[in-house]
C-alpha positions as a LaTeX table, in Angstrom:
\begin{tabular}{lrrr}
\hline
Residue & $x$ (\AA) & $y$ (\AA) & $z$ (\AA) \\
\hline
Unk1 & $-38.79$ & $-13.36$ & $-9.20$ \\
Unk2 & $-38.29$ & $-9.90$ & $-10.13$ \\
Unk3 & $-35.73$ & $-8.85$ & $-12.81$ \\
Unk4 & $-34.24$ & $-6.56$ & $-10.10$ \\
Unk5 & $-33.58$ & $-9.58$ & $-7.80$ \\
Unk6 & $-32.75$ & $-12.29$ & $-10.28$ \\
Unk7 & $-29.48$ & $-9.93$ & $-11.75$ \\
Unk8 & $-28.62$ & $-9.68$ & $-7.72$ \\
Unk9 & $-28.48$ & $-13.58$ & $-7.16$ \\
Unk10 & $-27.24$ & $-13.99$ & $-10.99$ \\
Unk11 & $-23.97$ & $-11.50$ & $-9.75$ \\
Unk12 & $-23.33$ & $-13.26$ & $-6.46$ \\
Unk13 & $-23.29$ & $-16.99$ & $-8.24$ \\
Unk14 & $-20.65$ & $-15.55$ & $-10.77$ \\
Unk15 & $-18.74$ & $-14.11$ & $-7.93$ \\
Unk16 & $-18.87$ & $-17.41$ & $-5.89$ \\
Unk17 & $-17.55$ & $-19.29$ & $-9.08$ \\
Unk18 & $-15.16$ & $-16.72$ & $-9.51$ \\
Unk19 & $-13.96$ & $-16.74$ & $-6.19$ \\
Unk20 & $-13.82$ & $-20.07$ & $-5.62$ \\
Unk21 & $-11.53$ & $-20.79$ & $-8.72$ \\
Unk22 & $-9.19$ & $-17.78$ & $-7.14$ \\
Unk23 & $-8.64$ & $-19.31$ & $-3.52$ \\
Unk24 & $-7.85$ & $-22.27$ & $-5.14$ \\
Unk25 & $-4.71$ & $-20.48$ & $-7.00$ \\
Unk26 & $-4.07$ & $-19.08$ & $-3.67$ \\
Unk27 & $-3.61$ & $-22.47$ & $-1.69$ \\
Unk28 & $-1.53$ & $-23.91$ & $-4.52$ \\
Unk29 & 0.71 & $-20.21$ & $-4.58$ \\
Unk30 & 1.23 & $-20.71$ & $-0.78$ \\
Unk31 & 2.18 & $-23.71$ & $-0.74$ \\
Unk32 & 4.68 & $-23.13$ & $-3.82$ \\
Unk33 & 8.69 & $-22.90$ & $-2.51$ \\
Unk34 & 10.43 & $-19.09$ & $-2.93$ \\
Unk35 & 12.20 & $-21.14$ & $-5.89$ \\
Unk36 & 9.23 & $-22.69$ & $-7.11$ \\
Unk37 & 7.51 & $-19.02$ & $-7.40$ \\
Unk38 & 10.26 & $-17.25$ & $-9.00$ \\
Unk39 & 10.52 & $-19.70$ & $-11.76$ \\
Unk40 & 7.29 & $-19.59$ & $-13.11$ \\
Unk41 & 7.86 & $-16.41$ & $-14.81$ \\
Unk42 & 9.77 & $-16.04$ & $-18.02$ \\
Unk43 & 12.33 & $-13.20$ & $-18.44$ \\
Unk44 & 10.85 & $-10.26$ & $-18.84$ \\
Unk45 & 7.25 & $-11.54$ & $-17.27$ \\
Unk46 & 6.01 & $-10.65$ & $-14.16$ \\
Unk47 & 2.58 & $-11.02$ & $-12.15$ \\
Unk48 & $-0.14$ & $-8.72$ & $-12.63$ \\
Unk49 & $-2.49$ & $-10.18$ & $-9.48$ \\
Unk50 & $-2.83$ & $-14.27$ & $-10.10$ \\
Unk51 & $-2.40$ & $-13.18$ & $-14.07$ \\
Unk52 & 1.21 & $-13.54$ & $-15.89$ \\
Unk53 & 1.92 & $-10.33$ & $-17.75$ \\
Unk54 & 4.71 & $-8.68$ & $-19.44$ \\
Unk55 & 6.84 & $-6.36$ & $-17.58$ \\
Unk56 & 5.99 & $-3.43$ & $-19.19$ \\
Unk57 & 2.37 & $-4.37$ & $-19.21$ \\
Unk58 & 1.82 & $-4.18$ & $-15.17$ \\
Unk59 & 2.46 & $-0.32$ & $-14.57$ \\
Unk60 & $-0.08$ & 0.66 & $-17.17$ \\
Unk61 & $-2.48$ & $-2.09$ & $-15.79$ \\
Unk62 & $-1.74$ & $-0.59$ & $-11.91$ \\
Unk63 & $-2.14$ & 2.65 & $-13.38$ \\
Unk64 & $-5.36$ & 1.55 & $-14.77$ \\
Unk65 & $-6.82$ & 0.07 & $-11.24$ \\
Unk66 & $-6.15$ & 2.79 & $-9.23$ \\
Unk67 & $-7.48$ & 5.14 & $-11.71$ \\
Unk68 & $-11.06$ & 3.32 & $-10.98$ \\
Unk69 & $-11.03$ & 3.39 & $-7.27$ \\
Unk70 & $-9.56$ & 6.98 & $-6.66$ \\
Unk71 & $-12.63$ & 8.12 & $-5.87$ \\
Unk72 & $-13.96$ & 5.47 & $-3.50$ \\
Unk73 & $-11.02$ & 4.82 & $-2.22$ \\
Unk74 & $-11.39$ & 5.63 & 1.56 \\
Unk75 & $-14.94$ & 4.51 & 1.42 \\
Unk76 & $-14.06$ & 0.61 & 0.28 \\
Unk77 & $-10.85$ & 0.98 & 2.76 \\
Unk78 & $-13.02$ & 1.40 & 5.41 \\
Unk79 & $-15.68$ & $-0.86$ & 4.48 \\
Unk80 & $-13.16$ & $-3.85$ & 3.78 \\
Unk81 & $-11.34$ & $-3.32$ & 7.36 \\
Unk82 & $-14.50$ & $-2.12$ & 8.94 \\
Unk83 & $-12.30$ & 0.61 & 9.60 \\
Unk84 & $-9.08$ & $-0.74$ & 10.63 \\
Unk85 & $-6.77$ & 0.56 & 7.86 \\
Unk86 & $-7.05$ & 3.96 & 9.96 \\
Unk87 & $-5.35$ & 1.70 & 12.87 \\
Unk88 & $-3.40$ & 0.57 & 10.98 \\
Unk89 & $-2.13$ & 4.04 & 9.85 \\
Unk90 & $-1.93$ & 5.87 & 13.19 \\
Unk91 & $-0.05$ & 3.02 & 14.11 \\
Unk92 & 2.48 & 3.32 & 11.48 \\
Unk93 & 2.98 & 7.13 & 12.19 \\
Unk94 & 3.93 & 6.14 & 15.75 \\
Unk95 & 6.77 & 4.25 & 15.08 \\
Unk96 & 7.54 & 7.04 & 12.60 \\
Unk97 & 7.63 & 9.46 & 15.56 \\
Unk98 & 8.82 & 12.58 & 13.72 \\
Unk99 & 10.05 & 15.33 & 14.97 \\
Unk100 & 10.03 & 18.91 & 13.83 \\
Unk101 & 12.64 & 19.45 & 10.82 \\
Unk102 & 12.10 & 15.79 & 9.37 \\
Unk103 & 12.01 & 15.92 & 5.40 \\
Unk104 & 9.59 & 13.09 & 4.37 \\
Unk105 & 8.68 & 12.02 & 1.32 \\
Unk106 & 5.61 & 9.51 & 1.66 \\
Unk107 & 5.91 & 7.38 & $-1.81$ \\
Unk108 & 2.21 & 5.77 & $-3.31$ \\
Unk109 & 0.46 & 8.18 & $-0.97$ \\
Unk110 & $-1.67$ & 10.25 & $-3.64$ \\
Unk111 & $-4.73$ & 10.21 & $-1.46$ \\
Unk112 & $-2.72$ & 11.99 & 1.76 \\
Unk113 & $-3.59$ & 9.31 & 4.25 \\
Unk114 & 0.29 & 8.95 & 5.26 \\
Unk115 & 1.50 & 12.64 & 4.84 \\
Unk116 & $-1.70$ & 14.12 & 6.26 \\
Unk117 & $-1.32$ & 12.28 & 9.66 \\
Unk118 & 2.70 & 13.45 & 9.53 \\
Unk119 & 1.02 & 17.06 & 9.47 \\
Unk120 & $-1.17$ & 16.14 & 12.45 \\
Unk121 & 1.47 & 14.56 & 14.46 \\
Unk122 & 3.57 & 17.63 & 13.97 \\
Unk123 & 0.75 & 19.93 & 15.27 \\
Unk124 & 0.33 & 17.67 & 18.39 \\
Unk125 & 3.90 & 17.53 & 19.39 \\
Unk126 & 4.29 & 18.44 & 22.79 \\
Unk127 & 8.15 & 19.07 & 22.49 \\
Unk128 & 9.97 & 22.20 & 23.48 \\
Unk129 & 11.74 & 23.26 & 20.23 \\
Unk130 & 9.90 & 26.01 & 18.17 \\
Unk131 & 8.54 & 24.93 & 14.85 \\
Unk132 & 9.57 & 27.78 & 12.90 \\
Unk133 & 13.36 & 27.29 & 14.27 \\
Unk134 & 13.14 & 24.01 & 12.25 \\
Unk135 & 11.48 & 23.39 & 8.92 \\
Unk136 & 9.28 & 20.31 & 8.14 \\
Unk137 & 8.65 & 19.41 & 4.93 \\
Unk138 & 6.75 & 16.39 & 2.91 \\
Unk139 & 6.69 & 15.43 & $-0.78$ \\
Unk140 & 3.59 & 13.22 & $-1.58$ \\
Unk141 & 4.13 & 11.26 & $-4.52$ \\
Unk142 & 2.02 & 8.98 & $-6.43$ \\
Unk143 & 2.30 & 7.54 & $-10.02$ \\
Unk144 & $-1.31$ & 8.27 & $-10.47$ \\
Unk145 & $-2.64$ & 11.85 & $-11.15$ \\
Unk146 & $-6.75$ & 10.48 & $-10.35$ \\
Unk147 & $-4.88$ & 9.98 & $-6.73$ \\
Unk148 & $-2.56$ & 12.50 & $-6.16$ \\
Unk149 & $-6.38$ & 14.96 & $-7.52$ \\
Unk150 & $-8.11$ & 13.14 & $-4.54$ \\
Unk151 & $-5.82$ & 13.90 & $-2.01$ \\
Unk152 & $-4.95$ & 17.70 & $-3.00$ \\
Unk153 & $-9.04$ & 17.92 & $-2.76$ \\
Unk154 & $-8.75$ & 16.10 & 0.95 \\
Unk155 & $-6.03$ & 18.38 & 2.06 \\
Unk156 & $-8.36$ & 21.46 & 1.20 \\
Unk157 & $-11.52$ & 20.32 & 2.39 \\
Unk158 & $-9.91$ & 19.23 & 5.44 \\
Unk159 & $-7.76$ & 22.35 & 6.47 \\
Unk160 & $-4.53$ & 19.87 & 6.12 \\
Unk161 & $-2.60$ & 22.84 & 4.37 \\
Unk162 & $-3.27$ & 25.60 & 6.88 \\
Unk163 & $-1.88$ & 22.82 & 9.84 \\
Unk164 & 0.91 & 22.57 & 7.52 \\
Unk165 & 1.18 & 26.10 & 7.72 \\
Unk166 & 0.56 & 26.32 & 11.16 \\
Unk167 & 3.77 & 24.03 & 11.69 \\
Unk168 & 6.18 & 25.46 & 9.56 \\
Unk169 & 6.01 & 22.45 & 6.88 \\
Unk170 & 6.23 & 22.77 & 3.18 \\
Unk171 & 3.76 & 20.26 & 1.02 \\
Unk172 & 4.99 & 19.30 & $-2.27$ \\
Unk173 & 3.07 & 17.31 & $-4.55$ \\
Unk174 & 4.63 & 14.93 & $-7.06$ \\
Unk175 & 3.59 & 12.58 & $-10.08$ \\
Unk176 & 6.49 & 9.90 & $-10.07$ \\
Unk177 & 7.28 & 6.23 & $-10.77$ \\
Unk178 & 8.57 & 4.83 & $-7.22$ \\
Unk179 & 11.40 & 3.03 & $-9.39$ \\
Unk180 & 12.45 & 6.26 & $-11.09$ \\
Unk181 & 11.85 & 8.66 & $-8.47$ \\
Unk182 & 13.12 & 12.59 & $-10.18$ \\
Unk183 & 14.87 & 13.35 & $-6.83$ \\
Unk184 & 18.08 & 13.96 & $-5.74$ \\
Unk185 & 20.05 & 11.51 & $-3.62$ \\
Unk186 & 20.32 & 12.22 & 0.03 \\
Unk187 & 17.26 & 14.66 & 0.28 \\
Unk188 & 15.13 & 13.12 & 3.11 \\
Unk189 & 15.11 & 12.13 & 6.78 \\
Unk190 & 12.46 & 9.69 & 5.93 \\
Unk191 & 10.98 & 7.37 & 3.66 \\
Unk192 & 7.38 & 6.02 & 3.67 \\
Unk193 & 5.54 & 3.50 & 1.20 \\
Unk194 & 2.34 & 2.45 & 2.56 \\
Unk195 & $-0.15$ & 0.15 & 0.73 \\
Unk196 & 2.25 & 0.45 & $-2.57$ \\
Unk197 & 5.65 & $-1.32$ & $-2.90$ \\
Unk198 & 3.31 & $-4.70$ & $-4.30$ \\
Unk199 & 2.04 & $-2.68$ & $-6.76$ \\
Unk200 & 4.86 & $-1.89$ & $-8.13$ \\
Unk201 & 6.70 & $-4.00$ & $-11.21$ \\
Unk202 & 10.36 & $-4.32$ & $-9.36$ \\
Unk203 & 10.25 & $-3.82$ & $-5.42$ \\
Unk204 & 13.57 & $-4.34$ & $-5.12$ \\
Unk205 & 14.12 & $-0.94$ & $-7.49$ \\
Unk206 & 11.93 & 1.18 & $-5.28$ \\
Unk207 & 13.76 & $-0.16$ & $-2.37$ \\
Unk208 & 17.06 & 0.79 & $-3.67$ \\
Unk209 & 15.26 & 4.28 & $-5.32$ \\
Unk210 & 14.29 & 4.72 & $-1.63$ \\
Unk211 & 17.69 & 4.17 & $-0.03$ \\
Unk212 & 19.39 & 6.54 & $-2.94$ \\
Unk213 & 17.04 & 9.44 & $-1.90$ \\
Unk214 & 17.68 & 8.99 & 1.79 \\
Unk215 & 20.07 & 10.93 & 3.75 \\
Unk216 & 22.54 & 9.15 & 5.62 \\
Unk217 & 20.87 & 8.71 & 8.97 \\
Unk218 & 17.30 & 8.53 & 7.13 \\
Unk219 & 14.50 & 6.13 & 7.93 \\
Unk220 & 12.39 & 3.69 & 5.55 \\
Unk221 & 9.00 & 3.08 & 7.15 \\
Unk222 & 6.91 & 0.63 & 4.92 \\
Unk223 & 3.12 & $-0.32$ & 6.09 \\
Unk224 & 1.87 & $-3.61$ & 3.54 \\
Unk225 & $-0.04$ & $-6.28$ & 3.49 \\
Unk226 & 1.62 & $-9.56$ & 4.61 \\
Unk227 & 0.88 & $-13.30$ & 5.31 \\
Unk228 & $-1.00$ & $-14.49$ & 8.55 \\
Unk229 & 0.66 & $-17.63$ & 9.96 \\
Unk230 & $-1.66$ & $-19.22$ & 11.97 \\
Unk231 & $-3.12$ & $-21.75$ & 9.68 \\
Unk232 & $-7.35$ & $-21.47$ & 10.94 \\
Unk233 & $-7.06$ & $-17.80$ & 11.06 \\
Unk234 & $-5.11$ & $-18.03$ & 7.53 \\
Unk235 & $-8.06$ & $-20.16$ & 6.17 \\
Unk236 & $-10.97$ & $-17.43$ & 7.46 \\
Unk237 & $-8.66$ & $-14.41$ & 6.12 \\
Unk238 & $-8.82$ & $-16.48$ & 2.90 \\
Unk239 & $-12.56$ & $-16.76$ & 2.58 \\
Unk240 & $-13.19$ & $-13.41$ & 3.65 \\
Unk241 & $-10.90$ & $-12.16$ & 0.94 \\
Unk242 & $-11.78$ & $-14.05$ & $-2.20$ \\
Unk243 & $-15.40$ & $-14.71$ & $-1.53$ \\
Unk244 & $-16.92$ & $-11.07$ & 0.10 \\
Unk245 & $-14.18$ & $-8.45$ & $-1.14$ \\
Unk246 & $-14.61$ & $-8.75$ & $-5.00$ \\
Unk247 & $-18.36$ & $-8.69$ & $-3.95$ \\
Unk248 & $-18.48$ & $-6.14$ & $-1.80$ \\
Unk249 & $-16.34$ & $-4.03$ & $-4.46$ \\
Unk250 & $-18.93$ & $-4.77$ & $-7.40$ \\
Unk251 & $-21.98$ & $-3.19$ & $-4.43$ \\
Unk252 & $-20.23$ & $-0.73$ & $-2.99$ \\
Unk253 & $-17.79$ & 0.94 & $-5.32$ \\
Unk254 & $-19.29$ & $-0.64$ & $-8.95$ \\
Unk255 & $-16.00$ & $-2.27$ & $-9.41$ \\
Unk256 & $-15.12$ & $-6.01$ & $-8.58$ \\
Unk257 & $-11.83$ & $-6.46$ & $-11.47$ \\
Unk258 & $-9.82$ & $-3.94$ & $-9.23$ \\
Unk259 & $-11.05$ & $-5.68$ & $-5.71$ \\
Unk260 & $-10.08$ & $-9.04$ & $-7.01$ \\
Unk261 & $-7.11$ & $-8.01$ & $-8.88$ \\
Unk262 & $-6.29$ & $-6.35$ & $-4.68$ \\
Unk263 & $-6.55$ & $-9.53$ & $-2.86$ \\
Unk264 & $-4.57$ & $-11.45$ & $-5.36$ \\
Unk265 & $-1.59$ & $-8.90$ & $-5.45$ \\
Unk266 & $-1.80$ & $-9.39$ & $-1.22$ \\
Unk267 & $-1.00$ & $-13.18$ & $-2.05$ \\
Unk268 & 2.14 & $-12.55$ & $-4.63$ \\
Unk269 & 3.47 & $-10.82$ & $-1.92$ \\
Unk270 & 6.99 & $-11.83$ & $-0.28$ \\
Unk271 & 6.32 & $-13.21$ & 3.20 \\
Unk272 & 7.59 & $-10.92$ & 6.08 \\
Unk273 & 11.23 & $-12.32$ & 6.19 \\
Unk274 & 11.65 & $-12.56$ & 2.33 \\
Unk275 & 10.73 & $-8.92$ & 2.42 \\
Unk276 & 13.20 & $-8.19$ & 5.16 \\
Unk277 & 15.80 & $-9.85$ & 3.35 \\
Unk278 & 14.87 & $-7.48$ & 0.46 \\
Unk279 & 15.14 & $-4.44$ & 2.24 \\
Unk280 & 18.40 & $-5.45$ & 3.65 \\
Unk281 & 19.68 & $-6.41$ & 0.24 \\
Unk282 & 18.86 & $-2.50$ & $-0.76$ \\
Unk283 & 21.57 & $-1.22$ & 1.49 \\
Unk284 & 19.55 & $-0.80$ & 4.72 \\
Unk285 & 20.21 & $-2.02$ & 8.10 \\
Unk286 & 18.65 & $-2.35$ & 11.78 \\
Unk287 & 15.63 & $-3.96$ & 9.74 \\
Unk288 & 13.05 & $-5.39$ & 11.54 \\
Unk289 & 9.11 & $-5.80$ & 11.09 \\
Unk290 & 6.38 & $-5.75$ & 13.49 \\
Unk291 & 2.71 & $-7.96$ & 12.88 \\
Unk292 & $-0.22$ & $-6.29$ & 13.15 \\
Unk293 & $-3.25$ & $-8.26$ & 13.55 \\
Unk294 & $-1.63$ & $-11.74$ & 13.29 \\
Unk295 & 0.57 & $-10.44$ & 10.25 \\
Unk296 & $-2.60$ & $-9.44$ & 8.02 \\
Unk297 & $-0.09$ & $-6.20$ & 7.30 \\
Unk298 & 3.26 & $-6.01$ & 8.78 \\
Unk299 & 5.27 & $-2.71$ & 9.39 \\
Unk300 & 8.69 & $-2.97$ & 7.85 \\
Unk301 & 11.78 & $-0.14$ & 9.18 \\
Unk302 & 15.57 & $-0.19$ & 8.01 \\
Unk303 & 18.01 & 2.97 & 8.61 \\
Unk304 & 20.23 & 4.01 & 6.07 \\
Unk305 & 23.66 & 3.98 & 8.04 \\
\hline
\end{tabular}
């Protein structure tokens, strides 16, 4: 067998083992009560992925993740959702709706996927007022700079800024921790956090960050991975995730720790109602969520009244 050939088959039986052990954390996590899951973490611990870590120790391990896969990014997005993410996106920016004059601030958004399509929708509006009677605005944050570099590099290459232009909207760019955001309170129309809030040590502090920074009035619009209920479906979803993903990282992108490290952060998760009851707990209200595809991601809204 060629050397070539035996280091292929050598990688796919450690990923198999690997996986393997993983989905079996997952079943026994899912099975686990909301009580059950909290407790297994000391003070001061958290989860980084299946992995116990110290509080502290998660942002810089993040940090560290998303630093490897700035730069093929979009390519394993599309390759692990055969393109569906983009849906999934246009989607969310639908039920955004904005309108002409809306102040967003799009939080974990470094690559532009969010903020761009908030440009685009502004520049297909069909409604009557004038642009440049009301100005739009967006703040793209992201805690990583490797992210925030890749999207500034997007929004160039793809003529984002001169839409922006073209629409009367400012586009800010901003390095900042979702739980310490350097804003002022009441500054935006709308909130969005898509593809982030698990990543982050304390949700509930970005939820509460994202409520402070909100005008009264203001919308929070969060697009994230979720928990499919339909128990055959839940099983295939499983498989796919823990056996091809880490795999298909390691060929694609070189990386497999940052692929696994994804689908076990999907997992430690709050299920769509325990996430509701967060966002509620944060001050908002009118909160509701929407499935898509079974409840592989869910959309998540709440007004700040």
């Amino acid at each position: 067998m060629a050397p070539a050939l035996r280091r292929i088959n050598s990688l796919f039986l450690t990923l198999e083992l690997c996986s393997r052990r993983n989905l079996s954390v997952a079943v026994s996590l899912r099975v686990a009560s909301k009580g059950e899951k909290a407790s297994q973490y000391a003070q001061g611990e958290t989860h980084f992925g299946f992995e116990t870590v110290k509080e502290e120790e998660k942002s810089s391990k993040v940090h560290k993740v998303f630093e490897e896969v700035a730069h093929n990014y979009d390519k394993m997005n599309d390759c692990m959702s055969f393109g569906i993410h983009r849906i999934w996106k246009d989607i969310f920016m639908q039920r955004l709706s904005p309108v002409y004059g809306t102040r967003l601030l799009d939080v974990g958004g470094g690559t532009g996927d969010i903020a761009f399509r908030y440009v685009k929708y502004l520049e297909n509006s069909t409604a009557s007022l004038d642009p440049n009677q009301a100005e739009s605005h967006v703040t793209i944050s992201d805690i990583n700079k490797e992210m925030l570099d890749v999207g500034k590099t997007r929004a160039s290459e793809n003529g984002i800024l001169t839409s922006a232009k073209r629409v009367n909207c400012s586009v800010d760019w901003l390095e900042a921790d979702a739980e310490k955001l350097p804003l002022p309170d009441n500054n935006f129309t709308a909130y969005t956090i898509a593809f982030c809030i698990r990543n982050v040590t304390h949700p509930q502090k970005a939820l509460e960050e994202a409520y402070r920074v909100l005008r009264p009035g203001g919308r929070f619009l969060c697009l994230e991975f979720s928990h499919v209920e339909n128990e055959a479906l839940r099983w295939l979803y499983d498989q796919y995730s823990f056996q091809v993903i880490p795999a298909m990282g390691q060929l694609v992108a070189g990386q497999w720790k940052p692929y696994q490290y994804l689908v076990e952060s999907i997992r430690q998760f709050p299920a769509q109602e325990e996430f509701k009851e967060m966002i509620e707990a944060a001050g908002f209200r009118c909160v509701t969520y929407e499935n898509l595809n079974f409840g592989v991601v869910a959309i998540h809204s709440g007004f700040k009244l």
